[in-house]
PDB file of C-alpha atoms in Angstrom:
ATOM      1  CA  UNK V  24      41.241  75.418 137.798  1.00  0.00           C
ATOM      2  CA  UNK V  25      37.171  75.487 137.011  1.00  0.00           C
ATOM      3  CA  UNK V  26      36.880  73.158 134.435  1.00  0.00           C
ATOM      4  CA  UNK V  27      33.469  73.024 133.822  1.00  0.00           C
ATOM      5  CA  UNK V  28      33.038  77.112 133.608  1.00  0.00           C
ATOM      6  CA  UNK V  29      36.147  77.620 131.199  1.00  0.00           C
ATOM      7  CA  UNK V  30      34.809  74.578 129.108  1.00  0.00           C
ATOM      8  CA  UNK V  31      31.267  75.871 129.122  1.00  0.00           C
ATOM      9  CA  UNK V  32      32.134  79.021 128.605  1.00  0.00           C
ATOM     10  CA  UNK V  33      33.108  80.125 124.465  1.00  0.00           C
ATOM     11  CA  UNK V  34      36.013  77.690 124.046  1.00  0.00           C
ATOM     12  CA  UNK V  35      38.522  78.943 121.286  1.00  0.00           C
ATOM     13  CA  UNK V  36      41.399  77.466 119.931  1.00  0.00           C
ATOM     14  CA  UNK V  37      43.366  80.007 122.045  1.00  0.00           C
ATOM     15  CA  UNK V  38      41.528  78.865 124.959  1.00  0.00           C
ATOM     16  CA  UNK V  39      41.792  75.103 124.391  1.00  0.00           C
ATOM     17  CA  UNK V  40      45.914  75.726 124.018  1.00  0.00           C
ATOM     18  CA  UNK V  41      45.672  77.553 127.425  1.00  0.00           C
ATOM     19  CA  UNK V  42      44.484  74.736 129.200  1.00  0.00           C
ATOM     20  CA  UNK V  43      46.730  71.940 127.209  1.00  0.00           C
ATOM     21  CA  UNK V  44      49.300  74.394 128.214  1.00  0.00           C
ATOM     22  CA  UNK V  45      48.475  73.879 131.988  1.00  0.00           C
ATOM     23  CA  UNK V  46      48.119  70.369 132.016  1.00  0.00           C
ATOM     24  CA  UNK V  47      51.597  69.851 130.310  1.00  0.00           C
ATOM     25  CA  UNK V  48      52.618  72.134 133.259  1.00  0.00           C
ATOM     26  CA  UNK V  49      50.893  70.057 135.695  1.00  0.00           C
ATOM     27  CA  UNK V  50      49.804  66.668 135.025  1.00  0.00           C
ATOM     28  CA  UNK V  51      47.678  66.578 138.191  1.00  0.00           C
ATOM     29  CA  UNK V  52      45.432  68.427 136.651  1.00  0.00           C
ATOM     30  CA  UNK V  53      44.369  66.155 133.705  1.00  0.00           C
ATOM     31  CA  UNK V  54      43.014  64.264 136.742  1.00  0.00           C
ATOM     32  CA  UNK V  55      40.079  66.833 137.341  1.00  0.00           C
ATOM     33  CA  UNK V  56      39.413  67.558 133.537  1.00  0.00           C
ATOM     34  CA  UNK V  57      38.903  64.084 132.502  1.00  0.00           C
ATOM     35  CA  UNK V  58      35.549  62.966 134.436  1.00  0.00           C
ATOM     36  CA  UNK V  59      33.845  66.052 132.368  1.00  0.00           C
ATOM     37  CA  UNK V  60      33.713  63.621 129.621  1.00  0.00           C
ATOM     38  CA  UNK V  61      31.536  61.558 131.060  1.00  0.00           C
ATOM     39  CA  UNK V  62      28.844  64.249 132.080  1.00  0.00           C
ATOM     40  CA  UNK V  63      25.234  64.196 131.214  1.00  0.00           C
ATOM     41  CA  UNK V  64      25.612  67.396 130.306  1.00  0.00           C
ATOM     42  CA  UNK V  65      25.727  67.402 126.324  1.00  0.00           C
ATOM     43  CA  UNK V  66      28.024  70.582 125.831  1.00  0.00           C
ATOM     44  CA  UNK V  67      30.330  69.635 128.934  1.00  0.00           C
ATOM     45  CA  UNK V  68      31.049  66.300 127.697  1.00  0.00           C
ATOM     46  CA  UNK V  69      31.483  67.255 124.100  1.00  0.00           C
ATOM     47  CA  UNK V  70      33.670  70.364 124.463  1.00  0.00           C
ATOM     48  CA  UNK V  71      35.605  68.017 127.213  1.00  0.00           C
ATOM     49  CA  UNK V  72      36.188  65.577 124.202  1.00  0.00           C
ATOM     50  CA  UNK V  73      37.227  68.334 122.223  1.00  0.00           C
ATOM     51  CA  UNK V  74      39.934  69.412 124.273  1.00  0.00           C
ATOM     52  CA  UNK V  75      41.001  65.496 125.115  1.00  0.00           C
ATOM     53  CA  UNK V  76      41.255  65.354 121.524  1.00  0.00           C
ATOM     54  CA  UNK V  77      44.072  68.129 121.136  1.00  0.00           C
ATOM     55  CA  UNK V  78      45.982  67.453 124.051  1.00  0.00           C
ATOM     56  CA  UNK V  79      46.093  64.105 122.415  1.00  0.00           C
ATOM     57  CA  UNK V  80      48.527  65.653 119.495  1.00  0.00           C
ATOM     58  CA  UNK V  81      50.526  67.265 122.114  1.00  0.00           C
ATOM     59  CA  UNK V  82      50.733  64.796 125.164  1.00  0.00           C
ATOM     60  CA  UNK V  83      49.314  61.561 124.260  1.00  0.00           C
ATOM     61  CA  UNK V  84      50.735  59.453 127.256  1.00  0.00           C
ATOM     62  CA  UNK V  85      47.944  60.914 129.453  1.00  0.00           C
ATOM     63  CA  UNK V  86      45.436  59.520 127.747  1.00  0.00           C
ATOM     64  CA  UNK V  87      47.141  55.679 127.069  1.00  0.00           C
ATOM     65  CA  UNK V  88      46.215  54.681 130.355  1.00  0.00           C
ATOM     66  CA  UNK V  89      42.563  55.580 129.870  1.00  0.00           C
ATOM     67  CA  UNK V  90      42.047  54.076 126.295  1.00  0.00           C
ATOM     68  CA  UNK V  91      39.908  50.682 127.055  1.00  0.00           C
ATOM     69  CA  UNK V  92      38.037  53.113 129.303  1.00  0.00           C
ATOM     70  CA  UNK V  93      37.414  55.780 126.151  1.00  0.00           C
ATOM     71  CA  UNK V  94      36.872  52.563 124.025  1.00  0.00           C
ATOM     72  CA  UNK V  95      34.016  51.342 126.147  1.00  0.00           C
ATOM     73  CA  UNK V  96      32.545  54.804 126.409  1.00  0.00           C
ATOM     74  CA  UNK V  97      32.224  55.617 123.176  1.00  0.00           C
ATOM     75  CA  UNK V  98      30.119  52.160 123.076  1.00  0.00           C
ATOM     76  CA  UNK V  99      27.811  53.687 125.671  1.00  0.00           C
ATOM     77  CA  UNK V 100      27.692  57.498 125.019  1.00  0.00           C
ATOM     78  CA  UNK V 101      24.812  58.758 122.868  1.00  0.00           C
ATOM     79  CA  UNK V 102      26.341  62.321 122.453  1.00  0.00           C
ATOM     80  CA  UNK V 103      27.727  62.655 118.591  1.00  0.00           C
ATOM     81  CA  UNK V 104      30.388  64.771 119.845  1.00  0.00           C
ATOM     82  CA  UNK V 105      31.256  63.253 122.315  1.00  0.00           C
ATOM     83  CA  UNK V 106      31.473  60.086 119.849  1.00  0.00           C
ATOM     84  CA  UNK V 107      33.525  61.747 117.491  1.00  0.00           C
ATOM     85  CA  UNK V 108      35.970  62.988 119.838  1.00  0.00           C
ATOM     86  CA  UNK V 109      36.647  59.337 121.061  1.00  0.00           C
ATOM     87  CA  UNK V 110      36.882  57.905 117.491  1.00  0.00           C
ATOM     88  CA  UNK V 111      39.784  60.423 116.807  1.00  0.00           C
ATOM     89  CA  UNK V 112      41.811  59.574 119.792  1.00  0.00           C
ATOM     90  CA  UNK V 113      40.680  55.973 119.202  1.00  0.00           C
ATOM     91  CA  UNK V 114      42.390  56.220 115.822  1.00  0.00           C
ATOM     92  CA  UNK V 115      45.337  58.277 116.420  1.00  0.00           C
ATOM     93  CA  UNK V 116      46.427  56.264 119.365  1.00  0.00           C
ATOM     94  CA  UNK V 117      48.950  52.701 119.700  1.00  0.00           C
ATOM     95  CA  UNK V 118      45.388  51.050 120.896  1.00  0.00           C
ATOM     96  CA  UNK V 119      44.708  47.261 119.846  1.00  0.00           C
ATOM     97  CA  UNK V 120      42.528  45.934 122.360  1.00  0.00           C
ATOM     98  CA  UNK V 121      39.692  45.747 119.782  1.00  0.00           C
ATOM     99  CA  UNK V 122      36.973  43.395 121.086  1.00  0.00           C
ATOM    100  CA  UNK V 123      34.407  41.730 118.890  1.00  0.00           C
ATOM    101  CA  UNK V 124      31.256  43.975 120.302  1.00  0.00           C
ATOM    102  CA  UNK V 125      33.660  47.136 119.336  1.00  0.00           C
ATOM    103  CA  UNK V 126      34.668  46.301 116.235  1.00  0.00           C
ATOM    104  CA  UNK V 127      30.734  45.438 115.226  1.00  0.00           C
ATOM    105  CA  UNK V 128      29.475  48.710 116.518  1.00  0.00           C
ATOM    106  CA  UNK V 129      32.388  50.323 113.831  1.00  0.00           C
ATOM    107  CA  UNK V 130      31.078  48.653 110.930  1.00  0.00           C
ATOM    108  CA  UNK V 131      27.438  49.121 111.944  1.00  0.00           C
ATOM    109  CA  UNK V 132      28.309  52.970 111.955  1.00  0.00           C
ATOM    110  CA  UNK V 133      30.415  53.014 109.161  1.00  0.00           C
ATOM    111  CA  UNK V 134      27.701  51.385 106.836  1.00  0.00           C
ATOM    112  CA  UNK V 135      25.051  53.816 108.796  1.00  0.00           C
ATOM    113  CA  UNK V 136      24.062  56.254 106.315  1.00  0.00           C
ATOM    114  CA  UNK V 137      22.501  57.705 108.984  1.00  0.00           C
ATOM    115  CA  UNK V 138      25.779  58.268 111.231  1.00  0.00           C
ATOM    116  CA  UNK V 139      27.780  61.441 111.016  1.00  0.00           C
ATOM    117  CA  UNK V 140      30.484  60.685 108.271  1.00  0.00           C
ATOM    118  CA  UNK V 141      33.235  61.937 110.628  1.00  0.00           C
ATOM    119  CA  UNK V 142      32.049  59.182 112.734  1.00  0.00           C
ATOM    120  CA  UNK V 143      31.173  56.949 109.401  1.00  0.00           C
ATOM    121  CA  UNK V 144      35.030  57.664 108.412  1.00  0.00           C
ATOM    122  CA  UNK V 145      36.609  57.184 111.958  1.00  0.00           C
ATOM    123  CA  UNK V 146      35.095  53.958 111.908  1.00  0.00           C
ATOM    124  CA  UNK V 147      36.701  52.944 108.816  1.00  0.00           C
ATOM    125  CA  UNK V 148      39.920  54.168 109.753  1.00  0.00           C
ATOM    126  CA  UNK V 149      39.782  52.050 112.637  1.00  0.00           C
ATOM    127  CA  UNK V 150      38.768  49.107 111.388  1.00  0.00           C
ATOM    128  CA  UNK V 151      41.563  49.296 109.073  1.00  0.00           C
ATOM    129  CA  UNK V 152      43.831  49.350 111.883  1.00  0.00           C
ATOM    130  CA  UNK V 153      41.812  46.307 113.393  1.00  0.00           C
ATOM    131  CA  UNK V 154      42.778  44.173 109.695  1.00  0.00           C
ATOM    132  CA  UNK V 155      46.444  44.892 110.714  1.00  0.00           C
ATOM    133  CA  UNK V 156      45.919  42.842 113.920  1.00  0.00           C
ATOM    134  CA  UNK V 157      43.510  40.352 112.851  1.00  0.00           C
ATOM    135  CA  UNK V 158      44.187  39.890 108.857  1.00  0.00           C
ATOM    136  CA  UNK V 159      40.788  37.580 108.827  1.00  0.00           C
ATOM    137  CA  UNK V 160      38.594  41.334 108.538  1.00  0.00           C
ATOM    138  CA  UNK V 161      40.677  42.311 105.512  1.00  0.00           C
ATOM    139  CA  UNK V 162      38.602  40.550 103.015  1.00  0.00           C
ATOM    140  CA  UNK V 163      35.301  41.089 104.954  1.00  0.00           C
ATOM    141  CA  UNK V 164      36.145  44.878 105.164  1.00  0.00           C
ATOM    142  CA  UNK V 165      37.033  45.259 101.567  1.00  0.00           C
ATOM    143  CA  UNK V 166      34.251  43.488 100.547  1.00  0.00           C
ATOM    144  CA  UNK V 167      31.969  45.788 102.350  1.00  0.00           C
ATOM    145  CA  UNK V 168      33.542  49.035 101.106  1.00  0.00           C
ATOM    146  CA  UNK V 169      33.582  47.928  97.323  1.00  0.00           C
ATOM    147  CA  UNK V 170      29.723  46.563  97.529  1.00  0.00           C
ATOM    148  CA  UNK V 171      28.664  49.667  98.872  1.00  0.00           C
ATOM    149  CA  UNK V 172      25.690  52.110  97.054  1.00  0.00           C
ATOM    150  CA  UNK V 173      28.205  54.505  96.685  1.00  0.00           C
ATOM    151  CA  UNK V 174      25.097  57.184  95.750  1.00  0.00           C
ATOM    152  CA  UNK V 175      23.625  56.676  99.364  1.00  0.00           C
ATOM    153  CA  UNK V 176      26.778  57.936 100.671  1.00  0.00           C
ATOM    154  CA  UNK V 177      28.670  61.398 101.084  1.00  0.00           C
ATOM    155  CA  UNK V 178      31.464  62.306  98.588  1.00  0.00           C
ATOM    156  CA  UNK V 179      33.846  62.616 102.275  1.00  0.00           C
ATOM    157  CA  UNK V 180      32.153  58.626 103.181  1.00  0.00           C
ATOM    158  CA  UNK V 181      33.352  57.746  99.213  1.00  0.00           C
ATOM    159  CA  UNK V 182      36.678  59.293  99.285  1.00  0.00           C
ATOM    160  CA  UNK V 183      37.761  57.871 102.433  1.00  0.00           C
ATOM    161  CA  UNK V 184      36.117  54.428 101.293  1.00  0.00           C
ATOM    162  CA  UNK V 185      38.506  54.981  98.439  1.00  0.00           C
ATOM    163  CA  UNK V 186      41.835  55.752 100.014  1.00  0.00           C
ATOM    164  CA  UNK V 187      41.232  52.720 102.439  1.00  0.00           C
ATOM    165  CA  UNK V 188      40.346  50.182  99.582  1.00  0.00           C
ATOM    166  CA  UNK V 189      43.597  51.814  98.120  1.00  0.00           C
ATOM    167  CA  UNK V 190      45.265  51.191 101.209  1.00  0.00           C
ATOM    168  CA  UNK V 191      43.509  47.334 101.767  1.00  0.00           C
ATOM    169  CA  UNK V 192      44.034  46.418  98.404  1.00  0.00           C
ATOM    170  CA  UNK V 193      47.785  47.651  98.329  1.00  0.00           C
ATOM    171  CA  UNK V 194      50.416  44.573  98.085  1.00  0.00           C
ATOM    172  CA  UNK V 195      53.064  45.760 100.342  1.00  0.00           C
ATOM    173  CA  UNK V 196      51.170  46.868 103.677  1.00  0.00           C
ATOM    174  CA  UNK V 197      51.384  50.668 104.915  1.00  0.00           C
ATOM    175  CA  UNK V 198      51.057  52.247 107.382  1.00  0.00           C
ATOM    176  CA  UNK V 199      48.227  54.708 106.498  1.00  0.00           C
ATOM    177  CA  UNK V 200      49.336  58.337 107.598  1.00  0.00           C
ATOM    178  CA  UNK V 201      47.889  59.996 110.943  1.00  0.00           C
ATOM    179  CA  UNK V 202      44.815  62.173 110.737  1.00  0.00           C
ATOM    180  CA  UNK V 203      45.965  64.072 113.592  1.00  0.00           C
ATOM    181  CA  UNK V 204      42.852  66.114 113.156  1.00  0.00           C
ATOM    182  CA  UNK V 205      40.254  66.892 115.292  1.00  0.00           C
ATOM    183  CA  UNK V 206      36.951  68.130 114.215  1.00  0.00           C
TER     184      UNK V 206
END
């Protein structure tokens, strides 16, 4: 199967189930999609990320061998989409391996008015998973969200600063429900 040309060609949701489709059939092939996420070439790696992303809801076990590399590319990669993509499978995976330089870059984007607010949000997300592993964020990360200009924000940045106070502040601990979503 051409990766590249199907991916760079007009990707559709029927398209993107097609190829999650043949991976699930063959698990080989995940093997020769995967390296187009780390291509210089914007759309290719984006799109890639895109479709990573979905078979994530269906098959996640392929990618849980690859998530400390995904974590340390979405560090390096400089491609929004690309970024995003990552985030969501970041989030929506069983990962903990949270190091201090990753969990800095989150809260630098979250707090980046300036950042994409799916990326702001993912961030946040995240780094509410990182307080259930080490507790000693909690206070640092609710601090953060309720000092905040709320006004230099997006009202999609303020709700989800919201829920997760909600969710920080709660006194029993939940587990905050899976935004198996990709954008």
């Amino acid at each position: 199967m051409n990766w590249e040309e199907l991916i760079l060609n007009q990707l559709s949701q029927e398209m993107v189930t097609h190829m999650i489709t043949e991976i699930e059939k063959k698990p080989a092939l995940f093997d020769d999609l995967y390296p187009n996420l780390f291509s210089e070439n914007e759309r290719l790696a984006w799109r890639t990320g895109y479709v990573l992303c979905h078979l994530q809801r269906n098959n996640g076990a392929l990618l849980d061998s690859k998530l400390d590399e995904l974590a340390q590319h979405v560090l390096k990669t400089t491609f929004h989409g690309v970024r995003r993509s990552l985030l969501s499978i970041i989030h929506n995976s069983s990962y903990q391996d949270f190091n201090v330089d990753f969990i800095n870059q989150l809260f630098d984007w979250m707090l980046s008015p300036k950042q994409d607010v799916s990326i702001q949000v993912y961030s946040m997300y995240i780094l509410l998973k990182v307080t259930a592993i080490y507790p000693d964020f909690k206070e640092e990360l609710i601090a953060l969200l309720e000092n905040v200009e709320a006004h230099n924000y997006t009202k999609g940045f303020n709700a989800a600063r919201m829920k997760t106070l909600v969710q920080l502040t709660k006194k029993k601990t939940t587990r905050m429900r899976s935004t198996k979503k990709c954008v």
